[in-house]
PDB file of C-alpha atoms and ligand atoms in Angstrom:
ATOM      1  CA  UNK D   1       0.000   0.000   0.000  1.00 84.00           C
ATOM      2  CA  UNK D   2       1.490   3.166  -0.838  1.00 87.00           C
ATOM      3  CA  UNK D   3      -0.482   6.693   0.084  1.00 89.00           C
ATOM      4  CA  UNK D   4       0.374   9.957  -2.037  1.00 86.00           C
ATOM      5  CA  UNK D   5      -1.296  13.389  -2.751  1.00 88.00           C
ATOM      6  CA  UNK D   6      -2.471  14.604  -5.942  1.00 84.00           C
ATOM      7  CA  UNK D   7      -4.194  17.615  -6.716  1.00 81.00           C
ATOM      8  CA  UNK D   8      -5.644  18.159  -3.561  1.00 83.00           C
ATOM      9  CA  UNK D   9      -6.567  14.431  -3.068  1.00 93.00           C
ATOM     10  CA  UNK D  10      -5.354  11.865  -0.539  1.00 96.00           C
ATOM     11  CA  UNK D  11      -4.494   8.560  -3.323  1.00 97.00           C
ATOM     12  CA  UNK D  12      -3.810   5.233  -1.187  1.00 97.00           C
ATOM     13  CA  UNK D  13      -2.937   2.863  -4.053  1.00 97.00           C
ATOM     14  CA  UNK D  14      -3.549  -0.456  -3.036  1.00 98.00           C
ATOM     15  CA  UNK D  15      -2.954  -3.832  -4.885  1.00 98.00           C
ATOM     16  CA  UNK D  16      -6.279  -5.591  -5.760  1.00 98.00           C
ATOM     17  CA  UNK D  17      -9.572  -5.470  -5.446  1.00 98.00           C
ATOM     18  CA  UNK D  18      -9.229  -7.491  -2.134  1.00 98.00           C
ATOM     19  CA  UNK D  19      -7.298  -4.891  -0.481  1.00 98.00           C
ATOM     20  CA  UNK D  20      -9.522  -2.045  -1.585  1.00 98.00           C
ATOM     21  CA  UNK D  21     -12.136  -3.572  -0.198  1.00 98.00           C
ATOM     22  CA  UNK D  22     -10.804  -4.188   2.870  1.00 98.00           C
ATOM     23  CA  UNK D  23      -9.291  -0.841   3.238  1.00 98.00           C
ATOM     24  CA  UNK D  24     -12.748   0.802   2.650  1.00 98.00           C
ATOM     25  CA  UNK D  25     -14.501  -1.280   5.141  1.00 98.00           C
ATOM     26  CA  UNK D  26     -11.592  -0.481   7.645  1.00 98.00           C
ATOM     27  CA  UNK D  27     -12.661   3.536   7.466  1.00 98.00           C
ATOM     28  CA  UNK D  28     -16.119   2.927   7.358  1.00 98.00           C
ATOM     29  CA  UNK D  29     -15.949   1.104  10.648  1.00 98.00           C
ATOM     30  CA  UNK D  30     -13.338   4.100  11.999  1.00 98.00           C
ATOM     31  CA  UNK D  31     -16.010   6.664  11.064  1.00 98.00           C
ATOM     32  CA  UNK D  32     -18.323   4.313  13.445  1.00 98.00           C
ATOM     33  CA  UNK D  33     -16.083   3.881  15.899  1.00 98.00           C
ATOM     34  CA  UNK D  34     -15.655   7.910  16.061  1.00 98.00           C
ATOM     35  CA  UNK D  35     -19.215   8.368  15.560  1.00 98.00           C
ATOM     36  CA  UNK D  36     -22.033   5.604  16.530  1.00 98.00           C
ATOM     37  CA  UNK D  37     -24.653   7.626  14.744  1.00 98.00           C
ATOM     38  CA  UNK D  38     -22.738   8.606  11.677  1.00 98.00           C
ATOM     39  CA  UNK D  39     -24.600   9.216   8.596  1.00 98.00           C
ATOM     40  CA  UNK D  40     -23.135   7.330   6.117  1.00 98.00           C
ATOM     41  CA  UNK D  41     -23.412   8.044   2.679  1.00 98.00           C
ATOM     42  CA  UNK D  42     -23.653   4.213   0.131  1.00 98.00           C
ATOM     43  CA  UNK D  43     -23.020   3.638  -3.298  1.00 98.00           C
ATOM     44  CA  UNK D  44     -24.027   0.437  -5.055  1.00 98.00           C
ATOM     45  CA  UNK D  45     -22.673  -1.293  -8.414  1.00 97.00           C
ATOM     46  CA  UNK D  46     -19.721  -4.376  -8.447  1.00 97.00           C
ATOM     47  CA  UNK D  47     -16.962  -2.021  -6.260  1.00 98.00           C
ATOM     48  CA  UNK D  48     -18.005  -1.634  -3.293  1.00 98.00           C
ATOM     49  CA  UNK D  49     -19.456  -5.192  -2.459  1.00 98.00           C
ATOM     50  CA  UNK D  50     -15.996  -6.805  -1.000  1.00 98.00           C
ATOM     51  CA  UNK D  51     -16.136  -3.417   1.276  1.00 98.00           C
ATOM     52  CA  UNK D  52     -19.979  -4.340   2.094  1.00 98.00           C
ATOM     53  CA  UNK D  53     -18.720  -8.483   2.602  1.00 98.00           C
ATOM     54  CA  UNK D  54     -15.836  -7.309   4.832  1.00 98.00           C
ATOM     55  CA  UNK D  55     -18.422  -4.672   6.925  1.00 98.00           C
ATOM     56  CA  UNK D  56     -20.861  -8.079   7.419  1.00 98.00           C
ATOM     57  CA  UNK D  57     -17.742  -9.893   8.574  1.00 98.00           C
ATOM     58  CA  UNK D  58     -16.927  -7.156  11.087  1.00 98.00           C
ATOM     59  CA  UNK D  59     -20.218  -7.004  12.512  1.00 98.00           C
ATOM     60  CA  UNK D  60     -20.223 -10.425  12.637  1.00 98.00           C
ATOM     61  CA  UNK D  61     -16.978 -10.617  14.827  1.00 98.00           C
ATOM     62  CA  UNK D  62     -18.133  -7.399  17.394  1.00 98.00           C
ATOM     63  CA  UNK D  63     -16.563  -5.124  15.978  1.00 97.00           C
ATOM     64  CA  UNK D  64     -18.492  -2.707  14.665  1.00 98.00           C
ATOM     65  CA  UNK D  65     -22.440  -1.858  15.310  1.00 98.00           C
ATOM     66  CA  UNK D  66     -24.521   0.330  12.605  1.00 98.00           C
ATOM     67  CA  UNK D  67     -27.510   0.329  15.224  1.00 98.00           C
ATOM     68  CA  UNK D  68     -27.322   4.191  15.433  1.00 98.00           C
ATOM     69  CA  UNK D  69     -25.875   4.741  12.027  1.00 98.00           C
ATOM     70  CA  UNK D  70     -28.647   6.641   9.433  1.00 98.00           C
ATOM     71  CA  UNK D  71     -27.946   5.588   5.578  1.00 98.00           C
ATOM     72  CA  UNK D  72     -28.498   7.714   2.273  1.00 98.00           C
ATOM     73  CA  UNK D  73     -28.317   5.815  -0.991  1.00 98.00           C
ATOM     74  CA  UNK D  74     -26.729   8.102  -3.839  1.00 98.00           C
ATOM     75  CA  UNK D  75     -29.291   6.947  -6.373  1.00 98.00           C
ATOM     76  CA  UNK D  76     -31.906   4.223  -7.571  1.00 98.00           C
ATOM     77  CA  UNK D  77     -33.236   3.455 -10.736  1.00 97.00           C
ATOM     78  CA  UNK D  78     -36.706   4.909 -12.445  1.00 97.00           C
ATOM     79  CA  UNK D  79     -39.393   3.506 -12.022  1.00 96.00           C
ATOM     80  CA  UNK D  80     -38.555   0.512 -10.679  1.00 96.00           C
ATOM     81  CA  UNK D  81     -39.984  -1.445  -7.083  1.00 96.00           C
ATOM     82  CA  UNK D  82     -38.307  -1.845  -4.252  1.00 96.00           C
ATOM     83  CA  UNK D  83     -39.231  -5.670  -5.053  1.00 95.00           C
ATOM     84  CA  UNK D  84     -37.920  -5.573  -8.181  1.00 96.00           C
ATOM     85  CA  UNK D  85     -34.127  -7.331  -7.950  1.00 95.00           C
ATOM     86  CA  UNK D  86     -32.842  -5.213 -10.186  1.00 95.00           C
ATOM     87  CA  UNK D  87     -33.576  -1.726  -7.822  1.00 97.00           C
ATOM     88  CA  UNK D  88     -30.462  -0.637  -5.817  1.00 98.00           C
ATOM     89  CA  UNK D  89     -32.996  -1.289  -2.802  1.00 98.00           C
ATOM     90  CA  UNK D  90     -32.914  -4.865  -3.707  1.00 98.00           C
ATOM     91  CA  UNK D  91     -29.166  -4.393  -4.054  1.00 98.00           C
ATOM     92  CA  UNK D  92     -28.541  -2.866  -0.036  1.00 98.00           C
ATOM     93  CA  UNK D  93     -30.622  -5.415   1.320  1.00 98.00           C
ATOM     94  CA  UNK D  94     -28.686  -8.313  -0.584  1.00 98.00           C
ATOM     95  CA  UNK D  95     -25.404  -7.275  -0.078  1.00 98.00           C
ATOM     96  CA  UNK D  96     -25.665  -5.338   3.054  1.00 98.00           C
ATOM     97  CA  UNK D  97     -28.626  -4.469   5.173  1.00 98.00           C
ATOM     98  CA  UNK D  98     -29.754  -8.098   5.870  1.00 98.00           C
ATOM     99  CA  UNK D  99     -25.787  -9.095   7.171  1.00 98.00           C
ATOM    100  CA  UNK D 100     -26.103  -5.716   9.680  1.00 98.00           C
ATOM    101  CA  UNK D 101     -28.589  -3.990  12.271  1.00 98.00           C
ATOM    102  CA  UNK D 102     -28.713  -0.668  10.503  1.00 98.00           C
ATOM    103  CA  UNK D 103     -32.729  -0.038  11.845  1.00 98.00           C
ATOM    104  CA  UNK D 104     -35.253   0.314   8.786  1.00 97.00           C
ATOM    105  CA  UNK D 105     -36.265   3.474   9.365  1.00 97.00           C
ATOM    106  CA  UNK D 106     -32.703   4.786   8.796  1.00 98.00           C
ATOM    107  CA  UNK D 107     -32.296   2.915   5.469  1.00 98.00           C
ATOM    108  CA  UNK D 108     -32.694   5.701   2.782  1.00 98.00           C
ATOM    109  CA  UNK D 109     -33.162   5.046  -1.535  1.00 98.00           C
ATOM    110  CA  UNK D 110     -34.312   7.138  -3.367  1.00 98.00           C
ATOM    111  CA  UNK D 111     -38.218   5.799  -3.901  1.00 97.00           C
ATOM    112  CA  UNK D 112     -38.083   4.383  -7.544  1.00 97.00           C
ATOM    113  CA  UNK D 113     -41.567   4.543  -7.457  1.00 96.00           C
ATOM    114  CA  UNK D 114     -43.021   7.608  -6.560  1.00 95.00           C
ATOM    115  CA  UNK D 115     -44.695   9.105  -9.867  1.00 94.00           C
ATOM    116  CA  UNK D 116     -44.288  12.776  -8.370  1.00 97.00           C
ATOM    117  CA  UNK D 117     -40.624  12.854  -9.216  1.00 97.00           C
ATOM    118  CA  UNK D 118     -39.972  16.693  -7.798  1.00 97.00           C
ATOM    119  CA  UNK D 119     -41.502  16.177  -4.391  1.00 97.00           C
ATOM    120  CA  UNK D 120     -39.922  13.067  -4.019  1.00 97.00           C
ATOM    121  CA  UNK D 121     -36.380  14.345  -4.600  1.00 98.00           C
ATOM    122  CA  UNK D 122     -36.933  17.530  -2.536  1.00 98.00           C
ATOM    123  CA  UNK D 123     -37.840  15.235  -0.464  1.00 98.00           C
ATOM    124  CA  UNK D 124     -34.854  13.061  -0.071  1.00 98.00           C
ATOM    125  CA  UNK D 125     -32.696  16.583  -0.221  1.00 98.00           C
ATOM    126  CA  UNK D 126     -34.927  17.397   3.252  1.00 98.00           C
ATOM    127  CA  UNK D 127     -34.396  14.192   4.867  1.00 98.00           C
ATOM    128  CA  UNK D 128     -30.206  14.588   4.088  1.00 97.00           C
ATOM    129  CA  UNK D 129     -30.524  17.753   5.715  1.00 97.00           C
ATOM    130  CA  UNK D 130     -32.417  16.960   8.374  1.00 97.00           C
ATOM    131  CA  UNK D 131     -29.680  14.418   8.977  1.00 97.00           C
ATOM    132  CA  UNK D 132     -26.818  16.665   9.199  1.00 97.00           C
ATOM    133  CA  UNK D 133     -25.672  15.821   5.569  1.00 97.00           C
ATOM    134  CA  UNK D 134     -23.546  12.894   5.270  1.00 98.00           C
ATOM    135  CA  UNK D 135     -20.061  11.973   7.327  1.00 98.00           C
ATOM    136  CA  UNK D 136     -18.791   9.850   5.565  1.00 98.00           C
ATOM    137  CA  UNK D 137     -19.446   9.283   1.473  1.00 98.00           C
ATOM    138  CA  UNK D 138     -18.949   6.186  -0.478  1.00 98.00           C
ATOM    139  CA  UNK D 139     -18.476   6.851  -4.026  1.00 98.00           C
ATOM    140  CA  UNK D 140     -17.415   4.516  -7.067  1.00 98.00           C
ATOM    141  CA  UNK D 141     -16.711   5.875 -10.676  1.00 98.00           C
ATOM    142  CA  UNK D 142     -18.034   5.279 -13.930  1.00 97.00           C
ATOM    143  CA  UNK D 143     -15.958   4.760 -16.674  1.00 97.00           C
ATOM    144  CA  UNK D 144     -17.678   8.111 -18.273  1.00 97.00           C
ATOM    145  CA  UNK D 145     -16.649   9.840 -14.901  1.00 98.00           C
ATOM    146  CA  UNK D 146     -20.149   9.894 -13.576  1.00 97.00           C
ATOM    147  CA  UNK D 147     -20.533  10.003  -9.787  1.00 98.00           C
ATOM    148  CA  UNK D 148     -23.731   8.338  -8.205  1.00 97.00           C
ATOM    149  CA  UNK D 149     -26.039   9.033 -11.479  1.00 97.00           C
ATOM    150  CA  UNK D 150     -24.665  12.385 -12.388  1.00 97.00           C
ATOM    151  CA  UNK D 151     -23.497  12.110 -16.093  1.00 96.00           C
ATOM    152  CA  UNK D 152     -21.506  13.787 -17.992  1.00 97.00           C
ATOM    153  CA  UNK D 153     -23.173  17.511 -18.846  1.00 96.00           C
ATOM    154  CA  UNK D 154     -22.818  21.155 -19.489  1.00 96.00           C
ATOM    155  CA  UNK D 155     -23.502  21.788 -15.855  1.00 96.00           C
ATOM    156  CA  UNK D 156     -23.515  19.876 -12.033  1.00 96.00           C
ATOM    157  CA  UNK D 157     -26.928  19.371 -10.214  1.00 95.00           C
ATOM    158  CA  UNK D 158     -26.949  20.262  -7.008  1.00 95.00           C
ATOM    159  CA  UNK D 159     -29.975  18.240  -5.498  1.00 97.00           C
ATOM    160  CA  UNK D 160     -31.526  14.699  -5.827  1.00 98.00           C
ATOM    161  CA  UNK D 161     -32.944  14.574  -9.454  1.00 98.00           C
ATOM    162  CA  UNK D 162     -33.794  12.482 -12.124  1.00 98.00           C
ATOM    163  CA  UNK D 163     -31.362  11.725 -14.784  1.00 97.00           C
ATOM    164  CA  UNK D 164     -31.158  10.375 -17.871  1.00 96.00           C
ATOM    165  CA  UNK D 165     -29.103   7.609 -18.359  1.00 94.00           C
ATOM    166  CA  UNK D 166     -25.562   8.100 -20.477  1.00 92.00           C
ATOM    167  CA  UNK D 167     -25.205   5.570 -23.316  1.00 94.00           C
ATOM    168  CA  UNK D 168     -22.021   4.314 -22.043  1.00 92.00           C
ATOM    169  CA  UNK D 169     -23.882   3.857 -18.495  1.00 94.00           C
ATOM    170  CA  UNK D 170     -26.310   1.612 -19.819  1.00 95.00           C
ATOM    171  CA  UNK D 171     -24.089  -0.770 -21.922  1.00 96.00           C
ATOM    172  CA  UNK D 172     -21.948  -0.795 -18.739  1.00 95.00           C
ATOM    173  CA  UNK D 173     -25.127  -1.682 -16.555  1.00 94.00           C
ATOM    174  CA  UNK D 174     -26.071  -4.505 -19.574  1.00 94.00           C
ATOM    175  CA  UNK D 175     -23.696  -6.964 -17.333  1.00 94.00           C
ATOM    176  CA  UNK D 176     -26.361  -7.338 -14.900  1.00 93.00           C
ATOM    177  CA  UNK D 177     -29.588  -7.642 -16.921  1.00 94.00           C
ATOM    178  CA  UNK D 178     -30.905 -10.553 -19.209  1.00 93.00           C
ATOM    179  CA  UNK D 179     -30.320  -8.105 -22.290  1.00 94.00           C
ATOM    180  CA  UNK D 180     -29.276  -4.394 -22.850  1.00 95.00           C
ATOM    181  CA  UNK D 181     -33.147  -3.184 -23.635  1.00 94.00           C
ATOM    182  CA  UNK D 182     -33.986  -4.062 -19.851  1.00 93.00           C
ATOM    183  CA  UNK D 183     -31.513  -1.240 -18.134  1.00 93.00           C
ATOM    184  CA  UNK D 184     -33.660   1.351 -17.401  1.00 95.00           C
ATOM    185  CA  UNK D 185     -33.028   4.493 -19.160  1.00 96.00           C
ATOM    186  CA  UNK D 186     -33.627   7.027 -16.138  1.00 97.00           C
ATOM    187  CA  UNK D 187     -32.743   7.020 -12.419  1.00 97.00           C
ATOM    188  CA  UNK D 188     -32.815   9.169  -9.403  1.00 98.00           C
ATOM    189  CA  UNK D 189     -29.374  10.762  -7.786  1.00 98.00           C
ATOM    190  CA  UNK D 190     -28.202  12.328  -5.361  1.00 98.00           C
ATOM    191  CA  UNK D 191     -26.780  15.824  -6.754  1.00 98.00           C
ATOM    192  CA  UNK D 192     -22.965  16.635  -6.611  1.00 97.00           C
ATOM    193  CA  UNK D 193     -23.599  19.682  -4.283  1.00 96.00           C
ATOM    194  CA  UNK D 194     -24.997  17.184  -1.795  1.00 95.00           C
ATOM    195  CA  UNK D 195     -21.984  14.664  -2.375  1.00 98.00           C
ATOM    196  CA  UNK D 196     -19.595  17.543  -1.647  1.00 97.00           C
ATOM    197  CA  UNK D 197     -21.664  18.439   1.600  1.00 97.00           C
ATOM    198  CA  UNK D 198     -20.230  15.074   2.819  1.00 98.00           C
ATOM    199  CA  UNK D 199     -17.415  15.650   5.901  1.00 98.00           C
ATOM    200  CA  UNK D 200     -15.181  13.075   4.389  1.00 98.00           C
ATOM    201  CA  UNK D 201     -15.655  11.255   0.957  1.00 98.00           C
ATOM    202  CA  UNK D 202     -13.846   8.101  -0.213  1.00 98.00           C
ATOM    203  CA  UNK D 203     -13.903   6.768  -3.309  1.00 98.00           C
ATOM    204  CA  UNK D 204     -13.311   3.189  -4.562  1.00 98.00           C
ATOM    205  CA  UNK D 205     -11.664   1.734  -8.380  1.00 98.00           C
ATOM    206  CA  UNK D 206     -10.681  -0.917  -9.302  1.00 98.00           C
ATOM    207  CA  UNK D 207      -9.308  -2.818 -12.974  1.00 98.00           C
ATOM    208  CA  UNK D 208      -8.301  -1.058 -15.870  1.00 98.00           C
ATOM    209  CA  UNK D 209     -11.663  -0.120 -17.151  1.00 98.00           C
ATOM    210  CA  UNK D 210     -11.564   2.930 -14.593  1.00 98.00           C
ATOM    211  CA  UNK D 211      -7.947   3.962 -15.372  1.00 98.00           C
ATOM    212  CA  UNK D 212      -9.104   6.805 -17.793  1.00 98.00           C
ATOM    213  CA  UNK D 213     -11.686   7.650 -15.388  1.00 98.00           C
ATOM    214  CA  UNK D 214      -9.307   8.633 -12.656  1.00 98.00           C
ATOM    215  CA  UNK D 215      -6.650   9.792 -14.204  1.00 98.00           C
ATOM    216  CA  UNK D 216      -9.745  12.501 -15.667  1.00 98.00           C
ATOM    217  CA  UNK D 217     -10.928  12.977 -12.677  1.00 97.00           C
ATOM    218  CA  UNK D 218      -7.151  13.810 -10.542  1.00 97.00           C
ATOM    219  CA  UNK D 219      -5.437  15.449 -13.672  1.00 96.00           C
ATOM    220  CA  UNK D 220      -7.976  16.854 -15.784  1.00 96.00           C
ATOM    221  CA  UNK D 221      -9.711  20.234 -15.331  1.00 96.00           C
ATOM    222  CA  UNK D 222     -12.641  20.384 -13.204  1.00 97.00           C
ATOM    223  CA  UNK D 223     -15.795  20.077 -15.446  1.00 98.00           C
ATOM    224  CA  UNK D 224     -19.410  18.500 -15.662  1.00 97.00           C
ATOM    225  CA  UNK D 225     -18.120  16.851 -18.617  1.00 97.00           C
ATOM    226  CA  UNK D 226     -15.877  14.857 -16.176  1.00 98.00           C
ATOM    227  CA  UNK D 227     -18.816  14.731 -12.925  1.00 98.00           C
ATOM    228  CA  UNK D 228     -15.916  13.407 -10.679  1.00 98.00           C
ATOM    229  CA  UNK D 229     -13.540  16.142 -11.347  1.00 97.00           C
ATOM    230  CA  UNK D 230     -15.519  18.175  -8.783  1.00 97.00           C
ATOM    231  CA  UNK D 231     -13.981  15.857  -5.943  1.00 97.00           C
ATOM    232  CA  UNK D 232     -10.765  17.987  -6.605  1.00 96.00           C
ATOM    233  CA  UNK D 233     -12.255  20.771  -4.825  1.00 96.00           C
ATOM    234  CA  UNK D 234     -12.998  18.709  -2.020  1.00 97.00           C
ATOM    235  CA  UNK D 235     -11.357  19.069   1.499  1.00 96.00           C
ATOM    236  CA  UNK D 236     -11.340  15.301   2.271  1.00 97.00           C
ATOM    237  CA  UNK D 237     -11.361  12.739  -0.406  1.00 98.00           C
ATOM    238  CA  UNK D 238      -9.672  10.094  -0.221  1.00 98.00           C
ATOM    239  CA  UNK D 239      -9.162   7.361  -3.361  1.00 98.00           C
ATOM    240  CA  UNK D 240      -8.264   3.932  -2.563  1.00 98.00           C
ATOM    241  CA  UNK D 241      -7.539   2.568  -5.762  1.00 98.00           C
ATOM    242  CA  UNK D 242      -5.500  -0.853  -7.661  1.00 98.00           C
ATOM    243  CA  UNK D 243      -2.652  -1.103  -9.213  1.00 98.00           C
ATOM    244  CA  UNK D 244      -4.718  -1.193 -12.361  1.00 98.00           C
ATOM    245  CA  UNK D 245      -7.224   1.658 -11.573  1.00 98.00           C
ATOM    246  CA  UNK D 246      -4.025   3.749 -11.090  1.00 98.00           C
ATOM    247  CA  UNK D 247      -2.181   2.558 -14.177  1.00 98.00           C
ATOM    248  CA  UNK D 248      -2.569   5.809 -16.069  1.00 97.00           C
ATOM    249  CA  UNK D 249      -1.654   8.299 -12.908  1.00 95.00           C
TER     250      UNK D 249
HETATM  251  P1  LIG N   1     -19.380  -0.320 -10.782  1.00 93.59           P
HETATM  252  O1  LIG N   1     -20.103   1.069 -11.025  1.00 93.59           O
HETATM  253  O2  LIG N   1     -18.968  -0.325  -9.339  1.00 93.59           O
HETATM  254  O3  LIG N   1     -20.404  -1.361 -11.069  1.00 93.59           O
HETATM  255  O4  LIG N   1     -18.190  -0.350 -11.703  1.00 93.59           O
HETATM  256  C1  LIG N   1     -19.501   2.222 -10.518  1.00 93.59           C
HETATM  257  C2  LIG N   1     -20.346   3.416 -10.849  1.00 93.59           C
HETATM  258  O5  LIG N   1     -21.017   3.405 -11.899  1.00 93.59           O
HETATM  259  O6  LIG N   1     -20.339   4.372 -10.078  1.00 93.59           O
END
């Protein structure tokens, strides 16, 4: 593991996905440690389930307890049911609420469901705040740059919203449907101006798909074009990437 700074970001370059994982769940239970009701901010997709197995494990062993901990989704598809196994609520309680005892009623999604869109993501931008905005953010990357749902554009969004989905986000997202025509083309996210209210973010990649991605997102300039490029601004980010993630630093 080797930690160095870069434009403003804290890089901890780690070997494999393994010890990314385990790294990330290693913070997150910190952050708990620090703070036993620490709102924790949780991203969904292939990178951060090792971190969500290794959190299970810990609470498992004693050593951590989410009992007081609030959660915030960044995003959910649209429309889809919280039934439906494809909806990132299916998703948290699959790879991580089940295995923990964060209480229901501080599990937040986005509702994938609710036909008045605005209210619904004022909403969700009322309950964050009502929360104390988020302590500690877990972000992945897409390999357009997006953060949470916010793609590539001419400007950021600052609140919960709903998005179209990038081309490149749905043949990426293909993987985990049947066919390509079954990714749903919109979703709900979480804005960047509430992902840079969190305290402290920390963001996962790994495998050489994301290479571009970060090396955009630490080099480049800021820009919508490149969503994550806005984390260079931030005053705590840390990246804990692989060998391969960080092949083109
Ligand atoms: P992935 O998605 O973890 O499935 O690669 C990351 C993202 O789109 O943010």
């Amino acid at each position: 593991m080797k930690t160095i700074d870069m434009n403003n970001m804290k890089i901890i370059k780690v070997k494999n996905y393994e010890e990314m994982s385990q790294k990330a769940a290693k913070l997150v239970e910190a952050q708990v440690l620090v703070k036993r009701n620490s709102v924790l901010g949780l991203a969904t997709g292939s990178t951060p389930e090792g971190m969500y197995q290794e959190l299970a494990k810990k609470y498992r062993n004693d050593e951590v307890d989410f009992k007081d901990v609030v959660a915030f989704n960044l995003d959910e598809y649209y429309p889809i049911s919280a039934d439906n196994d494809q909806s990132y609520a299916h998703y948290m309680r699959e790879h991580f609420f089940q295995h923990v005892n964060i209480q229901e009623n501080n599990r937040n999604i986005p509702d994938g469901l609710n036909k008045d869109v605005q209210a619904s993501c004022r909403a969700y931008d009322r309950a964050l705040e009502a929360a104390g905005n988020v302590d500690l953010q877990i972000l992945g990357i897409g390999t357009n740059g997006h953060i949470g749902f916010n793609e590539p554009d001419e400007h950021f969004a600052v609140g919960t919203h709903l998005v179209d989905l990038n081309e490149k986000t749905i043949q990426d997202n293909a993987r985990f449907f049947e066919h390509i025509d079954e990714v749903p083309k919109q979703a709900l996210s979480m804005g960047v101006g509430s992902i840079m209210h969190a305290k402290k973010i920390v963001l996962l990649a790994s495998g050489k798909n994301k290479a571009e991605a970060i090396r955009a997102m630490v080099k480049g300039p800021v820009t919508p074009e490149l969503p994550a490029s806005i984390l260079q601004m931030h005053q705590d980010i840390t990246l804990i990437i692989d060998e391969e993630a960080a092949s083109e630093l």
